[in-house]
Amino acid sequence: MIRSRDLILSCFLVGLTLNASAQQSTPAASAPPPLVGTLAGHPDWPAAKNPGDVDTVDHLVASLYDVVSGPAGQRDWDRFRALFMPDGRLAWIDPESAATKDAPPGNGDAVFLTPDMFMQQNGPYFKTHGFFERSIVKRVEEFGNLVEVWSTKESRDAKDDAQPSSRGIDAFQIVHAHGRFWIASLIFDDERPGVTLPAKYLKKAGL
């Protein structure tokens, strides 16, 4: 009886040992990959060069205008990129146009670019042309972590030009995440013959 009991106990202890070894050798389940389009999915995306660029909505919008403005020369594209979500977009309106002897009529469209595409397309222009842009009136709507900014802007070829070379509307969609604000999208349209800014977009909301 004693030998039988010892044999049963030995088998039990061996079973516990084997079970423990099996548990140790089984790899832990890996975390699921980050969702496509999220900040976590772009760990190499640059952090803000200046924390003060992204700590408030006003600073974020002002930083966008500041980084693209200046005399002819290189822009700080690292700072520019870091203002946007990795999958952010910039777009401008391509208005309808009448047919001419050289071109068919235009039906109207919108051109959407990533921040990198915008840099590649506009970098050569900034190297040879001055460009200064600022917001003159902003209307802001907020809900949760979503912010909409309707910015009336004006652009000049030189900082001291008496009159702007163009005016228009920049429509920002901004999100708050990871302790800062990000531009998710920016769509803009400018004044042109037959399309001028109404008075309500040239004065502050409520005035």
Short mmCIF file of C-alpha atoms in Angstrom, two decimals:
data_model
loop_
_atom_site.label_atom_id
_atom_site.label_comp_id
_atom_site.label_asym_id
_atom_site.label_seq_id
_atom_site.Cartn_x
_atom_site.Cartn_y
_atom_site.Cartn_z
CA MET A 1 0.00 0.00 0.00
CA ILE A 2 2.77 2.45 0.83
CA ARG A 3 4.55 1.80 -2.49
CA SER A 4 1.30 2.32 -4.41
CA ARG A 5 0.66 5.57 -2.62
CA ASP A 6 4.22 6.76 -3.36
CA LEU A 7 3.81 5.84 -7.02
CA ILE A 8 0.55 7.78 -7.30
CA LEU A 9 2.15 10.81 -5.61
CA SER A 10 5.15 10.65 -7.93
CA CYS A 11 2.94 10.55 -11.02
CA PHE A 12 0.95 13.51 -9.72
CA LEU A 13 4.11 15.57 -9.16
CA VAL A 14 5.45 14.69 -12.61
CA GLY A 15 2.13 15.80 -14.14
CA LEU A 16 2.32 19.15 -12.37
CA THR A 17 5.89 19.66 -13.59
CA LEU A 18 5.02 18.84 -17.20
CA ASN A 19 1.97 21.12 -17.10
CA ALA A 20 4.03 24.01 -15.72
CA SER A 21 6.68 23.49 -18.41
CA ALA A 22 4.04 23.46 -21.13
CA GLN A 23 2.58 26.73 -19.86
CA GLN A 24 6.01 28.37 -19.82
CA SER A 25 6.83 27.24 -23.36
CA THR A 26 3.52 28.48 -24.84
CA PRO A 27 4.12 31.99 -26.28
CA ALA A 28 1.85 34.75 -24.98
CA ALA A 29 -0.79 35.96 -27.41
CA SER A 30 0.56 38.96 -29.35
CA ALA A 31 -1.29 42.27 -29.26
CA PRO A 32 -3.43 42.95 -32.35
CA PRO A 33 -1.82 45.32 -34.88
CA PRO A 34 -2.94 48.96 -34.70
CA LEU A 35 -5.83 49.96 -36.91
CA VAL A 36 -4.94 51.37 -40.30
CA GLY A 37 -5.12 55.16 -40.28
CA THR A 38 -4.52 55.59 -36.55
CA LEU A 39 -1.69 57.45 -34.88
CA ALA A 40 -0.51 54.12 -33.43
CA GLY A 41 -0.22 52.83 -36.97
CA HIS A 42 2.37 55.52 -37.76
CA PRO A 43 4.98 55.30 -34.97
CA ASP A 44 7.53 57.09 -37.19
CA TRP A 45 5.36 60.19 -37.71
CA PRO A 46 7.22 63.25 -36.37
CA ALA A 47 6.28 64.79 -33.05
CA ALA A 48 5.52 68.50 -32.97
CA LYS A 49 8.75 70.48 -33.30
CA ASN A 50 7.36 73.10 -30.92
CA PRO A 51 4.90 71.97 -28.20
CA GLY A 52 3.40 75.44 -28.36
CA ASP A 53 2.34 74.80 -31.96
CA VAL A 54 -0.24 72.20 -30.96
CA ASP A 55 -1.40 72.93 -27.42
CA THR A 56 -4.45 74.97 -28.45
CA VAL A 57 -6.62 75.28 -31.55
CA ASP A 58 -5.58 78.92 -32.06
CA HIS A 59 -1.89 77.99 -31.88
CA LEU A 60 -2.36 75.10 -34.30
CA VAL A 61 -4.05 77.25 -36.94
CA ALA A 62 -1.56 80.10 -36.45
CA SER A 63 1.34 77.65 -36.79
CA LEU A 64 0.04 76.39 -40.12
CA TYR A 65 -0.06 79.93 -41.51
CA ASP A 66 3.32 80.73 -39.99
CA VAL A 67 5.15 77.72 -41.41
CA VAL A 68 4.03 78.33 -45.00
CA SER A 69 4.65 82.09 -44.81
CA GLY A 70 7.91 83.83 -45.57
CA PRO A 71 10.11 85.28 -48.29
CA ALA A 72 11.26 83.09 -51.14
CA GLY A 73 13.15 80.13 -49.71
CA GLN A 74 12.88 76.76 -48.02
CA ARG A 75 10.04 76.11 -45.59
CA ASP A 76 10.31 74.06 -42.40
CA TRP A 77 8.52 71.00 -43.77
CA ASP A 78 9.21 68.87 -40.70
CA ARG A 79 7.29 71.38 -38.62
CA PHE A 80 4.56 71.47 -41.29
CA ARG A 81 4.09 67.68 -41.38
CA ALA A 82 3.89 67.42 -37.60
CA LEU A 83 0.82 69.68 -37.51
CA PHE A 84 -1.21 67.04 -39.39
CA MET A 85 -2.52 63.59 -38.67
CA PRO A 86 -0.43 61.06 -40.63
CA ASP A 87 -3.37 60.44 -42.95
CA GLY A 88 -4.47 64.07 -42.98
CA ARG A 89 -5.46 65.83 -46.18
CA LEU A 90 -5.25 69.26 -47.75
CA ALA A 91 -7.60 70.14 -50.57
CA TRP A 92 -8.49 73.10 -52.73
CA ILE A 93 -11.53 73.74 -54.83
CA ASP A 94 -11.17 73.65 -58.60
CA PRO A 95 -14.11 75.86 -59.67
CA GLU A 96 -16.31 75.54 -62.70
CA SER A 97 -15.02 77.40 -65.74
CA ALA A 98 -16.42 78.37 -69.09
CA ALA A 99 -15.01 76.95 -72.28
CA THR A 100 -12.30 78.91 -74.06
CA LYS A 101 -10.64 78.50 -77.43
CA ASP A 102 -7.83 76.62 -75.70
CA ALA A 103 -9.75 74.50 -73.19
CA PRO A 104 -13.12 72.79 -72.71
CA PRO A 105 -15.43 73.89 -69.90
CA GLY A 106 -14.48 72.82 -66.38
CA ASN A 107 -17.11 71.00 -64.32
CA GLY A 108 -15.55 71.79 -60.96
CA ASP A 109 -13.68 69.44 -58.64
CA ALA A 110 -11.53 69.28 -55.52
CA VAL A 111 -7.86 68.28 -55.36
CA PHE A 112 -6.90 66.24 -52.27
CA LEU A 113 -3.28 65.87 -51.21
CA THR A 114 -1.44 64.31 -48.29
CA PRO A 115 0.92 66.64 -46.38
CA ASP A 116 3.87 65.05 -48.20
CA MET A 117 2.21 65.53 -51.61
CA PHE A 118 1.51 69.18 -50.76
CA MET A 119 5.17 69.68 -49.84
CA GLN A 120 6.39 68.10 -53.07
CA GLN A 121 3.96 70.07 -55.22
CA ASN A 122 4.41 73.47 -53.60
CA GLY A 123 7.99 73.37 -52.35
CA PRO A 124 9.46 74.62 -55.66
CA TYR A 125 7.06 77.58 -55.69
CA PHE A 126 7.99 78.67 -52.16
CA LYS A 127 11.69 78.49 -53.02
CA THR A 128 11.27 81.19 -55.66
CA HIS A 129 8.26 83.21 -54.45
CA GLY A 130 7.38 85.08 -51.32
CA PHE A 131 4.11 84.09 -49.68
CA PHE A 132 2.50 85.44 -46.52
CA GLU A 133 -0.85 84.19 -45.26
CA ARG A 134 -2.83 84.94 -42.13
CA SER A 135 -6.26 84.47 -40.64
CA ILE A 136 -8.30 87.63 -40.21
CA VAL A 137 -11.47 86.07 -38.75
CA LYS A 138 -12.07 82.62 -37.22
CA ARG A 139 -15.34 80.89 -36.37
CA VAL A 140 -14.90 77.84 -34.14
CA GLU A 141 -17.31 75.01 -33.35
CA GLU A 142 -16.42 72.27 -30.85
CA PHE A 143 -17.90 68.98 -29.69
CA GLY A 144 -15.99 66.42 -27.67
CA ASN A 145 -12.59 66.01 -29.36
CA LEU A 146 -13.79 67.40 -32.69
CA VAL A 147 -13.19 71.04 -33.67
CA GLU A 148 -14.30 72.83 -36.83
CA VAL A 149 -12.57 76.11 -37.71
CA TRP A 150 -13.88 78.34 -40.50
CA SER A 151 -11.00 80.74 -41.12
CA THR A 152 -11.22 83.77 -43.37
CA LYS A 153 -7.67 84.21 -44.68
CA GLU A 154 -5.77 86.62 -46.84
CA SER A 155 -2.52 86.09 -48.71
CA ARG A 156 0.22 88.49 -49.82
CA ASP A 157 3.28 88.11 -52.03
CA ALA A 158 5.28 90.37 -49.70
CA LYS A 159 4.71 90.92 -46.00
CA ASP A 160 4.26 94.70 -46.39
CA ASP A 161 1.93 94.67 -49.41
CA ALA A 162 -0.92 97.12 -48.78
CA GLN A 163 -3.52 94.82 -50.34
CA PRO A 164 -3.76 91.03 -50.28
CA SER A 165 -3.21 89.15 -53.52
CA SER A 166 -6.06 86.78 -52.60
CA ARG A 167 -8.65 86.10 -49.94
CA GLY A 168 -10.73 83.06 -49.17
CA ILE A 169 -11.90 80.49 -46.67
CA ASP A 170 -9.87 77.74 -45.01
CA ALA A 171 -12.11 75.06 -43.49
CA PHE A 172 -10.22 73.06 -40.86
CA GLN A 173 -11.25 69.81 -39.21
CA ILE A 174 -9.18 69.36 -36.08
CA VAL A 175 -9.05 66.54 -33.54
CA HIS A 176 -7.63 66.32 -30.03
CA ALA A 177 -5.69 63.12 -29.31
CA HIS A 178 -2.53 62.08 -27.44
CA GLY A 179 -2.63 65.30 -25.44
CA ARG A 180 -2.50 67.71 -28.41
CA PHE A 181 -4.42 69.06 -31.41
CA TRP A 182 -3.99 67.78 -34.98
CA ILE A 183 -5.20 68.96 -38.38
CA ALA A 184 -7.22 66.10 -39.87
CA SER A 185 -8.23 68.00 -43.00
CA LEU A 186 -8.02 71.44 -44.53
CA ILE A 187 -10.14 72.46 -47.54
CA PHE A 188 -9.83 75.94 -49.00
CA ASP A 189 -11.45 78.07 -51.67
CA ASP A 190 -10.57 81.60 -52.80
CA GLU A 191 -12.47 84.61 -54.05
CA ARG A 192 -12.79 84.96 -57.81
CA PRO A 193 -15.02 86.83 -60.26
CA GLY A 194 -18.59 86.18 -59.21
CA VAL A 195 -17.59 84.67 -55.83
CA THR A 196 -16.68 87.18 -53.12
CA LEU A 197 -16.59 86.89 -49.36
CA PRO A 198 -19.87 88.01 -47.75
CA ALA A 199 -19.73 90.50 -44.91
CA LYS A 200 -20.57 87.84 -42.31
CA TYR A 201 -17.22 86.13 -42.95
CA LEU A 202 -15.28 89.36 -42.53
CA LYS A 203 -16.37 90.06 -38.96
CA LYS A 204 -16.16 88.04 -35.80
CA ALA A 205 -19.11 85.81 -34.92
CA GLY A 206 -21.70 87.59 -32.81
CA LEU A 207 -20.77 91.08 -34.02
#
